[in-house]
Each structure stands twice: as C-alpha cells, then as structure tokens.
Coordinates of C-alpha atoms in Angstrom, one line a residue:
Chain A
M1 CA 15.0 -83.7 -41.2
R2 CA 16.3 -81.6 -43.9
V3 CA 20.2 -82.1 -44.9
W4 CA 22.5 -79.7 -44.3
K5 CA 25.6 -81.7 -46.7
F6 CA 29.0 -80.5 -46.1
G7 CA 32.4 -82.2 -48.5
D8 CA 35.5 -83.3 -46.2
D9 CA 37.8 -81.8 -43.7
I10 CA 34.9 -79.3 -42.4
D11 CA 37.0 -77.9 -39.4
T12 CA 36.4 -76.5 -36.5
D13 CA 37.6 -72.9 -37.4
A14 CA 34.6 -73.3 -40.0
I15 CA 31.7 -74.4 -37.7
I16 CA 32.6 -71.9 -35.2
P17 CA 35.1 -69.0 -36.1
G18 CA 37.5 -68.1 -33.6
R19 CA 36.5 -64.3 -32.7
F20 CA 33.4 -66.1 -31.5
L21 CA 34.9 -68.4 -28.7
T22 CA 33.8 -66.0 -25.9
I23 CA 29.9 -67.2 -26.4
Y24 CA 29.6 -70.2 -24.2
D25 CA 25.4 -70.1 -25.1
P26 CA 24.7 -72.5 -27.6
A27 CA 21.7 -70.5 -29.0
E28 CA 24.1 -67.3 -29.5
L29 CA 26.7 -69.6 -31.0
A30 CA 24.6 -70.9 -33.1
K31 CA 23.7 -67.2 -34.7
H32 CA 27.5 -67.6 -35.9
A33 CA 28.0 -71.0 -37.3
F34 CA 29.4 -71.3 -40.8
E35 CA 29.4 -67.7 -40.2
G36 CA 31.7 -67.0 -43.8
T37 CA 31.9 -70.4 -45.2
R38 CA 27.8 -70.9 -45.3
D39 CA 26.4 -68.2 -44.1
E40 CA 22.3 -69.5 -44.6
F41 CA 23.1 -72.3 -42.2
A42 CA 22.7 -69.8 -39.2
K43 CA 19.6 -68.4 -40.4
E44 CA 17.1 -71.3 -42.5
A45 CA 18.5 -74.4 -40.4
Q46 CA 15.8 -75.7 -38.1
E47 CA 15.1 -77.8 -35.1
G48 CA 16.0 -81.4 -36.2
D49 CA 17.5 -80.7 -39.3
V50 CA 21.2 -83.5 -39.3
V51 CA 24.3 -82.4 -40.6
V52 CA 26.0 -84.8 -43.3
A53 CA 30.1 -84.5 -44.5
G54 CA 32.5 -86.2 -45.8
S55 CA 35.5 -87.4 -43.9
N56 CA 37.4 -85.4 -40.6
F57 CA 34.3 -83.8 -40.1
G58 CA 35.2 -81.0 -37.0
C59 CA 39.5 -81.7 -37.5
G60 CA 41.1 -78.6 -35.8
S61 CA 40.4 -77.4 -32.8
S62 CA 39.5 -78.5 -29.1
R63 CA 36.8 -76.0 -28.9
E64 CA 33.4 -77.6 -27.6
H65 CA 31.9 -74.2 -29.3
A66 CA 31.5 -76.2 -32.2
P67 CA 29.3 -79.1 -31.3
L68 CA 27.6 -76.6 -29.1
A69 CA 27.1 -74.1 -32.1
L70 CA 25.3 -76.8 -34.3
L71 CA 23.5 -78.1 -30.8
G72 CA 22.3 -74.7 -30.3
A73 CA 21.3 -74.4 -34.4
G74 CA 18.8 -77.4 -33.7
V75 CA 21.1 -79.8 -35.2
K76 CA 20.8 -83.0 -32.7
V77 CA 22.7 -85.7 -35.2
V78 CA 25.9 -85.6 -37.3
V79 CA 26.4 -87.9 -40.0
A80 CA 30.0 -88.4 -41.6
K81 CA 32.4 -91.2 -43.0
S82 CA 34.4 -90.5 -40.3
F83 CA 35.4 -87.9 -37.7
A84 CA 38.3 -86.2 -36.3
R85 CA 39.1 -87.3 -32.7
I86 CA 38.6 -84.3 -30.5
F87 CA 35.5 -83.4 -32.1
Y88 CA 33.6 -86.7 -31.9
R89 CA 34.4 -86.8 -28.0
N90 CA 33.0 -83.6 -27.7
A91 CA 29.8 -84.4 -30.0
V92 CA 29.3 -87.5 -27.6
N93 CA 30.2 -85.7 -24.5
T94 CA 27.3 -82.9 -25.3
G95 CA 24.6 -85.1 -26.4
L96 CA 25.2 -84.1 -30.0
L97 CA 25.4 -87.9 -31.8
P98 CA 27.9 -88.2 -34.0
L99 CA 27.2 -91.4 -36.8
V100 CA 29.6 -92.8 -38.7
S101 CA 28.4 -94.2 -42.2
A102 CA 30.1 -95.4 -45.5
G103 CA 27.3 -94.2 -47.0
A104 CA 27.6 -90.3 -46.4
D105 CA 28.8 -89.2 -50.2
S106 CA 25.5 -90.5 -51.1
I107 CA 23.0 -88.5 -49.4
R108 CA 22.5 -84.8 -51.0
D109 CA 21.9 -81.2 -49.6
G110 CA 18.4 -80.7 -48.5
E111 CA 17.0 -84.1 -48.9
T112 CA 14.9 -85.7 -46.1
V113 CA 16.3 -88.3 -43.8
T114 CA 15.5 -90.6 -40.4
V115 CA 17.4 -91.5 -38.4
D116 CA 16.9 -94.8 -36.7
I117 CA 19.7 -95.5 -34.3
A118 CA 18.4 -98.6 -32.7
A119 CA 17.7 -100.3 -35.8
G120 CA 21.7 -98.7 -37.0
Y121 CA 20.1 -97.5 -40.4
I122 CA 19.5 -94.1 -42.0
E123 CA 16.7 -93.6 -44.4
V124 CA 16.7 -91.5 -47.4
N125 CA 14.6 -91.7 -50.7
G126 CA 13.3 -95.6 -49.5
K127 CA 17.2 -96.7 -49.1
H128 CA 18.8 -98.2 -45.7
L129 CA 22.4 -96.1 -45.3
V130 CA 24.0 -98.3 -42.3
I131 CA 25.9 -96.4 -39.6
E132 CA 28.3 -98.2 -37.2
P133 CA 27.5 -98.4 -33.6
V134 CA 28.8 -96.4 -30.7
P135 CA 32.4 -98.0 -29.6
G136 CA 32.1 -99.8 -26.6
F137 CA 32.3 -97.5 -23.2
M138 CA 30.9 -94.0 -25.4
K139 CA 27.4 -95.9 -25.7
E140 CA 27.3 -95.9 -21.4
I141 CA 28.2 -92.0 -22.2
V142 CA 25.3 -92.2 -25.1
D143 CA 23.2 -93.9 -22.8
A144 CA 23.6 -91.7 -19.8
G145 CA 22.6 -89.0 -22.4
G146 CA 26.4 -87.2 -22.3
L147 CA 29.2 -86.6 -19.9
V148 CA 27.7 -84.2 -17.2
A149 CA 24.8 -86.8 -16.6
Y150 CA 27.0 -89.9 -16.4
A151 CA 29.2 -88.0 -13.6
K152 CA 26.2 -86.6 -11.9
N153 CA 26.0 -90.5 -10.7
L154 CA 29.9 -91.4 -9.9
D155 CA 31.4 -90.4 -6.6
E156 CA 34.5 -91.9 -8.1
V157 CA 36.7 -93.5 -11.2
K158 CA 38.2 -97.2 -11.0
T159 CA 41.3 -95.8 -12.9
C160 CA 44.0 -98.0 -14.3
S161 CA 47.7 -98.7 -13.5
T162 CA 50.0 -96.9 -15.8
E163 CA 52.5 -98.4 -13.7
Chain B
M1 CA 39.6 -94.6 -16.9
A2 CA 43.1 -94.2 -16.4
P3 CA 44.6 -90.8 -14.1
V4 CA 46.1 -87.9 -15.5
D5 CA 49.2 -86.7 -14.6
A6 CA 48.7 -82.6 -15.5
A7 CA 45.6 -81.1 -17.2
M8 CA 46.1 -77.4 -18.6
I9 CA 43.1 -75.1 -18.9
H10 CA 43.6 -71.9 -21.0
D11 CA 41.5 -68.8 -21.3
I12 CA 39.4 -69.5 -24.0
T13 CA 38.1 -73.2 -23.5
G14 CA 39.0 -73.4 -19.5
P15 CA 35.9 -71.3 -18.2
L16 CA 34.1 -73.5 -20.7
A17 CA 35.5 -76.6 -18.7
V18 CA 35.2 -75.2 -14.9
R19 CA 31.1 -74.4 -15.8
V20 CA 31.1 -78.2 -16.2
F21 CA 33.3 -79.4 -13.6
C22 CA 30.6 -77.3 -11.2
E23 CA 27.4 -79.0 -13.4
M24 CA 29.0 -82.3 -12.5
G25 CA 28.6 -81.2 -8.9
G26 CA 32.1 -80.9 -8.7
E27 CA 32.9 -78.5 -4.9
R28 CA 36.8 -79.5 -5.3
V29 CA 39.4 -79.9 -8.1
F30 CA 41.4 -83.5 -8.4
D31 CA 44.2 -82.1 -7.6
P32 CA 45.1 -78.1 -7.4
E33 CA 48.9 -79.2 -8.0
R34 CA 48.2 -81.5 -11.2
I35 CA 46.3 -78.1 -13.1
I36 CA 48.2 -75.9 -14.9
M37 CA 46.3 -72.5 -15.5
L38 CA 47.3 -69.4 -17.9
F39 CA 45.8 -67.9 -20.7
D40 CA 47.6 -66.7 -23.9
H41 CA 45.1 -66.8 -27.1
Q42 CA 43.0 -63.1 -25.8
V43 CA 45.8 -61.3 -23.9
P44 CA 45.9 -58.5 -22.6
A45 CA 42.0 -58.5 -22.7
D46 CA 41.1 -57.7 -26.2
S47 CA 37.3 -57.1 -25.7
I48 CA 35.3 -57.4 -22.6
P49 CA 33.9 -60.7 -22.5
A50 CA 37.4 -61.6 -22.5
A51 CA 38.1 -59.7 -19.5
E52 CA 35.4 -60.7 -18.2
N53 CA 36.5 -64.8 -18.9
H54 CA 40.2 -63.8 -17.0
V55 CA 38.4 -62.6 -14.2
F56 CA 36.2 -65.9 -13.7
M57 CA 39.8 -67.6 -13.9
R58 CA 41.2 -66.2 -11.5
Q59 CA 38.5 -66.8 -8.9
F60 CA 38.3 -70.3 -9.4
A61 CA 42.4 -70.7 -9.2
D62 CA 42.3 -68.5 -6.1
E63 CA 39.4 -70.8 -4.6
Q64 CA 40.9 -73.7 -5.5
G65 CA 44.2 -73.0 -4.6
I66 CA 45.0 -73.6 -8.5
H67 CA 48.7 -72.1 -9.2
N68 CA 47.8 -69.7 -12.1
Y69 CA 50.6 -68.3 -14.5
D70 CA 47.6 -66.0 -15.8
L71 CA 48.5 -64.1 -18.5
L72 CA 52.4 -63.5 -17.9
E73 CA 54.3 -67.0 -18.9
G74 CA 53.5 -67.2 -22.9
V75 CA 51.4 -69.8 -25.3
C76 CA 50.2 -72.6 -23.1
H77 CA 52.4 -75.1 -24.7
Q78 CA 55.8 -73.6 -24.5
V79 CA 54.9 -72.9 -20.8
V80 CA 54.3 -76.0 -19.9
M81 CA 57.5 -77.7 -22.1
E82 CA 59.4 -74.5 -19.9
K83 CA 58.0 -74.9 -16.2
G84 CA 59.1 -78.7 -16.5
R85 CA 55.6 -79.6 -16.1
A86 CA 55.7 -82.2 -18.8
A87 CA 57.9 -85.6 -18.9
P88 CA 58.5 -88.7 -20.1
G89 CA 55.6 -91.2 -19.4
E90 CA 53.3 -89.3 -18.1
I91 CA 49.4 -89.0 -19.2
I92 CA 48.3 -85.2 -19.9
V93 CA 45.3 -83.4 -20.9
G94 CA 44.8 -80.1 -22.3
T95 CA 41.6 -78.4 -23.4
D96 CA 43.5 -77.3 -26.6
S97 CA 44.6 -79.3 -29.7
H98 CA 48.1 -79.1 -29.5
T99 CA 48.3 -80.6 -26.1
C100 CA 50.3 -83.2 -28.0
T101 CA 53.2 -80.9 -27.9
Y102 CA 54.3 -82.3 -24.9
G103 CA 55.5 -86.0 -27.1
A104 CA 58.3 -83.7 -27.1
A105 CA 59.3 -84.6 -23.7
G106 CA 58.3 -88.2 -24.2
A107 CA 54.9 -87.9 -22.4
F108 CA 51.7 -89.2 -24.0
A109 CA 49.8 -85.9 -24.6
T110 CA 46.0 -85.4 -26.2
G111 CA 44.0 -82.7 -26.4
I112 CA 40.4 -82.9 -25.2
G113 CA 37.4 -80.7 -24.8
S114 CA 36.2 -78.6 -22.1
T115 CA 33.5 -81.4 -21.0
D116 CA 35.9 -83.7 -20.8
M117 CA 38.1 -81.2 -18.9
G118 CA 35.4 -80.9 -16.5
F119 CA 35.3 -84.1 -15.6
V120 CA 39.2 -84.3 -15.2
L121 CA 39.1 -81.0 -12.9
K122 CA 36.8 -83.7 -10.9
F123 CA 38.5 -86.6 -11.1
G124 CA 41.7 -86.8 -12.1
A125 CA 40.9 -89.4 -14.9
L126 CA 39.1 -89.9 -17.9
Y127 CA 38.5 -92.5 -20.7
F128 CA 40.8 -93.0 -23.8
R129 CA 40.8 -95.7 -26.1
V130 CA 44.6 -96.9 -26.4
P131 CA 45.7 -95.8 -29.9
E132 CA 47.5 -97.8 -32.3
S133 CA 50.7 -96.4 -33.5
I134 CA 52.6 -95.3 -36.4
L135 CA 55.8 -95.7 -36.3
V136 CA 57.6 -92.7 -38.8
E137 CA 61.6 -93.2 -38.8
V138 CA 63.8 -90.1 -40.0
E139 CA 66.8 -90.3 -41.3
G140 CA 69.5 -88.0 -42.6
A141 CA 70.8 -84.7 -42.6
F142 CA 68.6 -80.8 -43.1
G143 CA 70.6 -79.4 -46.0
R144 CA 71.0 -75.6 -45.5
R145 CA 67.7 -73.2 -44.4
V146 CA 65.5 -76.7 -44.4
G147 CA 64.5 -77.9 -40.8
A148 CA 61.6 -79.8 -38.5
K149 CA 58.9 -77.5 -40.0
D150 CA 59.7 -78.5 -43.1
L151 CA 59.4 -82.1 -41.7
I152 CA 56.5 -82.2 -40.7
L153 CA 54.9 -80.3 -43.3
S154 CA 55.9 -82.9 -45.5
L155 CA 54.4 -85.9 -43.5
A156 CA 51.1 -83.7 -43.0
G157 CA 51.5 -83.7 -47.0
D158 CA 52.0 -87.8 -47.4
I159 CA 50.2 -88.7 -44.5
G160 CA 46.9 -86.3 -44.9
A161 CA 45.0 -84.5 -42.2
D162 CA 42.9 -87.3 -41.6
G163 CA 45.7 -90.6 -42.0
A164 CA 46.3 -90.6 -37.9
T165 CA 43.3 -90.2 -37.0
Y166 CA 42.9 -91.7 -33.3
M167 CA 46.5 -93.3 -33.5
A168 CA 50.0 -92.1 -31.8
L169 CA 52.4 -91.0 -34.2
E170 CA 55.9 -92.0 -32.8
F171 CA 59.4 -90.1 -34.0
T172 CA 62.6 -91.9 -34.3
G173 CA 65.4 -92.2 -36.2
Q174 CA 68.8 -90.1 -36.6
A175 CA 67.1 -86.8 -37.7
M176 CA 64.9 -86.8 -34.6
R177 CA 68.1 -87.7 -32.1
E178 CA 69.6 -84.8 -34.0
M179 CA 67.0 -82.3 -33.4
N180 CA 67.0 -79.8 -31.2
M181 CA 64.0 -79.8 -28.8
A182 CA 62.3 -76.6 -30.4
G183 CA 62.7 -78.9 -33.7
R184 CA 61.2 -81.8 -31.5
M185 CA 58.4 -79.9 -30.2
T186 CA 57.0 -78.5 -33.9
C187 CA 57.1 -81.6 -34.6
A188 CA 55.0 -82.6 -31.8
N189 CA 52.7 -80.1 -32.4
M190 CA 51.6 -80.7 -35.4
A191 CA 50.7 -84.7 -35.4
I192 CA 46.5 -83.1 -34.9
E193 CA 47.2 -81.6 -38.1
M194 CA 47.4 -85.5 -39.4
G195 CA 44.5 -86.6 -36.9
A196 CA 46.8 -88.0 -34.3
K197 CA 45.9 -88.1 -30.8
A198 CA 49.4 -88.0 -29.7
G199 CA 52.7 -87.0 -31.4
I200 CA 55.7 -88.6 -29.3
V201 CA 59.4 -88.3 -29.9
Q202 CA 61.3 -91.2 -28.4
P203 CA 62.9 -89.7 -25.3
D204 CA 67.1 -89.7 -25.3
A205 CA 69.5 -87.9 -23.5
A206 CA 68.6 -84.6 -25.0
T207 CA 64.9 -85.1 -23.4
W208 CA 66.3 -85.7 -20.3
D209 CA 68.6 -83.0 -20.1
Y210 CA 65.5 -80.7 -20.7
V211 CA 63.3 -81.9 -18.1
T212 CA 66.0 -82.7 -15.6
A213 CA 67.2 -78.9 -16.1
R214 CA 63.0 -77.8 -15.3
R215 CA 62.4 -80.5 -12.3
D216 CA 63.9 -83.1 -9.7
I217 CA 63.3 -86.4 -11.7
E218 CA 65.1 -89.3 -12.1
P219 CA 66.0 -90.9 -15.4
F220 CA 64.9 -93.7 -16.7
D221 CA 64.6 -95.7 -19.9
L222 CA 61.6 -95.4 -22.2
A223 CA 61.0 -97.1 -25.6
G224 CA 59.2 -99.0 -27.5
D225 CA 59.0 -102.6 -27.5
A226 CA 61.6 -104.5 -29.8
D227 CA 58.3 -106.1 -30.8
A228 CA 55.9 -103.5 -30.6
A229 CA 53.3 -104.0 -33.7
Y230 CA 52.8 -100.8 -35.5
R231 CA 49.8 -100.1 -37.7
E232 CA 52.2 -99.0 -40.1
R233 CA 56.1 -98.0 -40.0
R234 CA 57.2 -95.1 -42.2
H235 CA 60.9 -94.3 -43.2
Y236 CA 62.2 -90.5 -44.6
D237 CA 65.3 -89.4 -45.5
V238 CA 65.3 -85.1 -45.1
T239 CA 68.6 -85.2 -47.0
D240 CA 67.2 -83.8 -50.0
L241 CA 64.0 -82.4 -48.6
A242 CA 63.2 -78.7 -50.1
P243 CA 61.4 -76.1 -48.0
Q244 CA 57.8 -76.4 -47.7
V245 CA 54.4 -74.1 -47.8
A246 CA 50.8 -75.3 -46.8
V247 CA 48.5 -73.7 -49.4
P248 CA 45.3 -72.7 -48.5
H249 CA 43.3 -74.0 -47.5
N250 CA 44.7 -77.7 -45.7
V251 CA 47.5 -78.5 -43.4
D252 CA 48.1 -81.2 -45.9
N253 CA 47.8 -79.3 -49.3
V254 CA 51.9 -79.2 -48.5
V255 CA 54.2 -78.2 -51.8
D256 CA 58.2 -77.3 -52.4
V257 CA 58.6 -73.8 -51.8
T258 CA 59.3 -73.4 -55.3
K259 CA 56.3 -74.2 -56.5
V260 CA 54.6 -70.9 -54.8
A261 CA 57.7 -68.6 -54.7
G262 CA 56.4 -65.2 -56.2
T263 CA 53.1 -65.4 -54.4
K264 CA 52.3 -62.2 -53.0
V265 CA 52.2 -61.4 -49.1
D266 CA 50.8 -58.8 -47.0
Q267 CA 51.2 -60.1 -43.6
V268 CA 54.1 -62.8 -42.2
F269 CA 53.9 -64.0 -39.0
I270 CA 56.7 -65.3 -37.2
G271 CA 55.7 -67.0 -33.9
S272 CA 52.9 -69.3 -32.3
C273 CA 53.1 -72.8 -29.9
T274 CA 54.7 -74.2 -33.4
N275 CA 57.3 -71.8 -34.1
G276 CA 58.2 -68.9 -31.6
R277 CA 60.7 -70.5 -29.7
Y278 CA 64.5 -68.6 -29.1
E279 CA 65.3 -71.0 -32.4
D280 CA 63.0 -70.3 -34.7
L281 CA 63.7 -66.6 -34.0
A282 CA 67.1 -67.0 -34.9
E283 CA 66.5 -68.5 -37.9
A284 CA 64.7 -65.8 -39.4
A285 CA 67.0 -63.2 -37.9
E286 CA 69.6 -65.3 -39.6
V287 CA 67.6 -65.2 -43.3
L288 CA 67.2 -61.5 -42.0
G289 CA 71.2 -61.0 -42.1
N290 CA 72.1 -57.2 -43.0
A291 CA 68.9 -56.2 -44.2
D292 CA 68.0 -53.0 -43.5
R293 CA 63.8 -53.6 -43.9
F294 CA 61.4 -55.9 -44.5
A295 CA 59.4 -55.2 -47.9
D296 CA 57.3 -52.2 -47.9
G297 CA 53.5 -53.2 -48.0
V298 CA 53.9 -56.4 -46.1
R299 CA 53.4 -56.6 -41.8
V300 CA 55.3 -58.6 -40.2
I301 CA 54.6 -60.1 -37.0
V302 CA 57.1 -61.3 -34.9
I303 CA 55.6 -62.8 -31.1
P304 CA 57.8 -65.3 -28.8
A305 CA 56.5 -68.5 -27.5
S306 CA 56.7 -67.0 -24.1
R307 CA 58.2 -64.5 -21.5
T308 CA 61.8 -66.8 -21.3
E309 CA 61.7 -67.2 -25.3
Y310 CA 61.1 -63.2 -25.6
L311 CA 64.4 -62.4 -22.9
K312 CA 66.8 -64.9 -24.7
A313 CA 65.8 -63.1 -28.1
L314 CA 66.2 -59.6 -26.8
R315 CA 69.3 -60.8 -24.6
G316 CA 70.4 -61.8 -28.3
G317 CA 69.9 -59.0 -30.2
L318 CA 67.5 -60.7 -32.1
I319 CA 64.3 -58.6 -31.2
E320 CA 66.5 -55.1 -31.7
R321 CA 67.1 -56.7 -35.6
F322 CA 63.4 -57.5 -36.0
V323 CA 62.6 -54.1 -34.7
E324 CA 65.3 -52.2 -37.1
A325 CA 64.0 -54.1 -40.0
G326 CA 60.3 -52.5 -39.8
A327 CA 58.4 -55.6 -37.8
L328 CA 55.5 -55.9 -34.7
V329 CA 57.1 -57.4 -32.2
E330 CA 54.0 -58.6 -29.6
A331 CA 53.8 -59.9 -26.4
P332 CA 54.2 -63.5 -26.0
C333 CA 50.2 -65.2 -26.7
C334 CA 49.3 -66.7 -29.5
G335 CA 48.3 -64.0 -31.9
P336 CA 46.8 -64.2 -35.2
C337 CA 47.2 -67.7 -35.4
M338 CA 43.9 -68.8 -33.9
G339 CA 42.2 -65.2 -35.3
G340 CA 40.6 -63.7 -32.6
A341 CA 42.6 -61.7 -31.2
F342 CA 44.6 -59.3 -33.5
G343 CA 46.5 -59.1 -36.9
L344 CA 43.3 -60.4 -38.3
L345 CA 43.0 -60.4 -42.5
A346 CA 40.4 -58.7 -44.8
P347 CA 38.9 -60.4 -47.6
G348 CA 41.4 -61.0 -50.4
E349 CA 44.5 -60.6 -48.2
V350 CA 47.3 -63.2 -47.9
S351 CA 49.4 -64.2 -44.7
L352 CA 52.1 -66.4 -44.2
S353 CA 52.6 -68.2 -41.2
T354 CA 54.5 -69.8 -39.3
S355 CA 51.8 -71.4 -37.2
N356 CA 49.8 -74.9 -37.4
R357 CA 46.8 -73.9 -39.2
N358 CA 45.7 -72.6 -43.0
F359 CA 42.0 -73.1 -42.7
R360 CA 39.8 -71.0 -44.4
G361 CA 38.5 -68.1 -42.3
R362 CA 41.6 -69.2 -39.6
Q363 CA 43.2 -65.8 -39.7
G364 CA 40.5 -63.1 -40.3
S365 CA 37.8 -63.4 -43.4
A366 CA 37.0 -66.3 -45.1
Q367 CA 37.7 -64.8 -48.3
A368 CA 41.4 -63.9 -47.1
S369 CA 44.1 -67.5 -47.7
V370 CA 46.5 -68.2 -45.5
Y371 CA 49.7 -70.2 -46.3
L372 CA 52.7 -72.7 -43.6
S373 CA 55.6 -72.1 -43.9
S374 CA 59.2 -72.4 -41.7
P375 CA 60.8 -69.1 -39.9
A376 CA 63.0 -69.4 -42.5
T377 CA 60.9 -69.1 -45.6
A378 CA 58.7 -66.2 -43.3
A379 CA 61.6 -64.3 -42.8
A380 CA 62.8 -64.6 -46.4
S381 CA 59.0 -64.1 -47.8
A382 CA 59.1 -60.8 -45.5
L383 CA 62.7 -59.7 -47.4
Y384 CA 60.4 -59.7 -50.8
G385 CA 57.2 -59.3 -50.1
E386 CA 56.5 -62.8 -51.7
I387 CA 56.9 -66.5 -51.0
T388 CA 60.5 -66.8 -51.4
D389 CA 62.6 -70.0 -50.8
P390 CA 65.2 -69.3 -48.3
R391 CA 68.1 -71.4 -49.7
E392 CA 68.5 -68.4 -53.0
V393 CA 68.6 -65.1 -50.0

C-alpha cells in the first residue's frame, strides 16, 4: 500500500476545499481531494493507499466531506501522530480507520506499508511501528463497520443522567 | 451516551446528516423542538446544488415539524445565541466546528460531523469522551483598541493548534468577568482553533442577563468545583497585550501587529461568527472615525452576523458610515470566511479577515494569503491599505 505522506496540521480545507461542499458522493469528492495543495493525489491515489501525517491531522471544520473524499479516493486507513477531534470521530463513524502511531514521522512518501490492525502494528521496510488501540466505546463502532451500521441495530439508547 | 439539549444543523453539513438519519432507519426526529435549522453558508443560494440543498432541508423541516430559520436570520452561532437556544449547563451539538461558541452562555457545546448528527436526530443522544479541562485565568484590563480577539489569538499562539485537543477550555478571571457577551462569544468561538472540544466561560450575572432576556429560565449557580482537577492552569494578563495578528497559514502563527505592519492587503473582511456582532462593527467604525474613504485598491466587505445585529448597526448609523467609506455591506451570512460563496481570493492576493481560520486556500486560491485580526486592526488596515496598528490611527 503506497504511502501519501503529509506534514503537521493538515486541515480540512486542504483535504477538501469549501467550494466543493455541495458534493456528497465520495467518488466525486475524491476528484477534488487536496486540490490546490497536492493536486497529484486525486489523479494518482489507488485503492488501498494509505495517508500518513504528522500531528493534528484533520484540524478545522466539522465537514464529513473530508473523510468521505479520502474514502472515495480508495484510502481506508490514515496513520498520524495525532488527529484533530472532530475528524477522528468523523473518520471512525464513516468507516475510515484513523490510527495513531508515534512513529508516523519515520514513514516516507512513496514507501509501501502493511497495516496489521489485529497485531497492532504497521510494517514499513521490515520495521514494526506500534499503533495505539482504538479507545473504549469507539471500538464497538469500528467493529460494527461505522456508526450507521451500529445505529441500525439499535432501537433506543441508554443515556447517563446529566443531573 | 449523553442526552443532548439542542442540536443545530445548517445548509452545508445538514443535508448529509439528514441522509444519514434516513440510512439509520430514522423516521421521526427525537424532538423537533430541540432541533435548530438554518442556512448561512451559501445564502442566497450561490449555485443550483446549493439551492437544491436548501429545498431538501426545507422539505425535511416541514415533514418533521422542525422550526427552520431558513436564510432569514444570519450566521448559525449568532442565531442560536441571540434566540436564547443556549443556556448554562446544557449539552448542545452542531454540525459546525464553531459550535463551541455557545460556551459563552455557559453551555457545553461542541461541533460534530454529519454521521454523529444523524445519530442525534434519531436518538437525541450521542457518545462522548468526557474531556479534561484547562483553566484559563485572564486578569488585567485591555489597552485602547485591544480586546477579546487579540486575547484569543494570543492564546492560540501560546497553546498551539493542537494544544487543547479533546479538552475543554474554561475561561475565568477578572478580564473575562468584565468582558461583554460579544467578546465572550469571540473567545469561546475560537476554542476549536486550539483543538478544544468546548470553550466555556464561567456563567455570571452578565450571562444570566443575556439568557433570561431571551428565554424563560430561572438562573442557578454553575461553577467549577473548588477542588476540580485541571489538566493545566494558565494565567494571562492582558494589560500590556498588543493587537495580535495570525499570519499565514495557521491560526497559531500569531505575532504582535507591529511585526507585520506594512503588509499590503487586497481585501479586508469584517464579519463572521467570530466578529460580526454590533460591538465588532462599532469597534471598526470607531477606528474609521470621520475618514472619507477606505484606501484605494482595497475591497472592504462588511457582513453583520445576523439580521438583529444588522438592524442594530443600521439604526446606529454604522452601516451608512461603512458604505460611505466604500465598503460592500452584505446580508448576514458566512461570506468569504469559508471560501465557498463569494469574496474568493486570486493567487497572490492578501486578505485580512476578522474570521477564525487562515488555512491555505480557506478563502479561495491556495496561493493566496489570509491574515486574521480584530475588527479594530481590520478597520485600521482598510484605511491604509496595509496591515496597520489600530493604536496608531
């Protein structure tokens, strides 16, 4: 799986600019992914490619068009040193797997990586980089295949009291 | 799961939330009275797809009995606040990252994506991780033409774009207590620019005056416990704070205005959920003073954040002054802030904006530059055609 490497603080305007937000189809959104900041991504990204970034990936807007654009481009996994909160939730909810790895910086653009989620590591150049486990309740959503699939099996939810 | 007291959806992220609600098997929303719908990002519709989104959302509101403010009232966060839809202690979610603005009313308010919102529309609840808190104590009194936006920009520079990720910022201290609600909204609004989940201003008499003027609700005490465990306590004194500017292309790339004074600007935008209130427009108009015109070659775009704020500015004579001086005054909407509807920048152009993000490409071309400042700094810069210290005008 080819690596598309990005730096720190990659924001949602970079992933999908505001002028494309009337589009909802992932394949159509993918045509504009990283438009203006990394134009070759939309042309060359292949099914199964992996986006690797530094810290705070997906900062900015709550637009779910961002994970959808990556999914539309065939990306199923994003590995970063850290994620912005809303993007992280949006990714989990839509079925894009956000993996946190302190070793993300050592992965280079164009390298080939293998992600072994069950074993908890990424293999690159024969080295194993540890990925952090998906936290608590989110694991149930990931295992269900996203929040839509999770919700389909629910009639009602139990809420905690806020009193 | 935690129950939500209110949920806000708008024209950009709302249609996807409604589709997800249907995909989840949703038939009736959990409570139409707790859902706030309005259009602000692409209004009046700037394209046929935008118009179709508006039609789609109107139909959903009609079917579900949701009150839709449509495109009549203004920018979502201003409207939620001024209609009294946020109050201390409430849990509010919105499909917009700046939903944290309602922390100015003492609410726990946070931005979510459309799939989360689809779930909320169906169940009226959402899963949350309880955030740790950073206590931000702000003391001192602001100098002339320095205020809330300068404070929050300096905090962004200090804490960093991810320094508060998944945490809540709790604002307190004398300078916060003396700040008006407009300024508190500016501060809470930009908590997300440090990665925060929420930015909450401790409610006081000013909060309750604002909320009770808009909703029938009995005030109560709400404060952090004396022995609350904070992740961190940060102290600031605004007495000597200079006007602040975020320089391209990150919100935490913040300097004193003096460091970038003289930078030529092509466009100045005064408005947005961050700085489009009457108080912001008055701050800009005060700097404009009796000057005849803004500088030649600068496009000045002024957008009041809501119909209510527009009327206040109109009746106060501010709109007339802006138009006389050569500004384009637009109807309440997000405008150039999100680079979608109008006011886009060409490659190489420079914008100074009172909004909240200066990401590369945010306001048009990825080869354009966006600087962020207070309304006072924006007005001073519009007068001279270059970034200008408002204290020098």
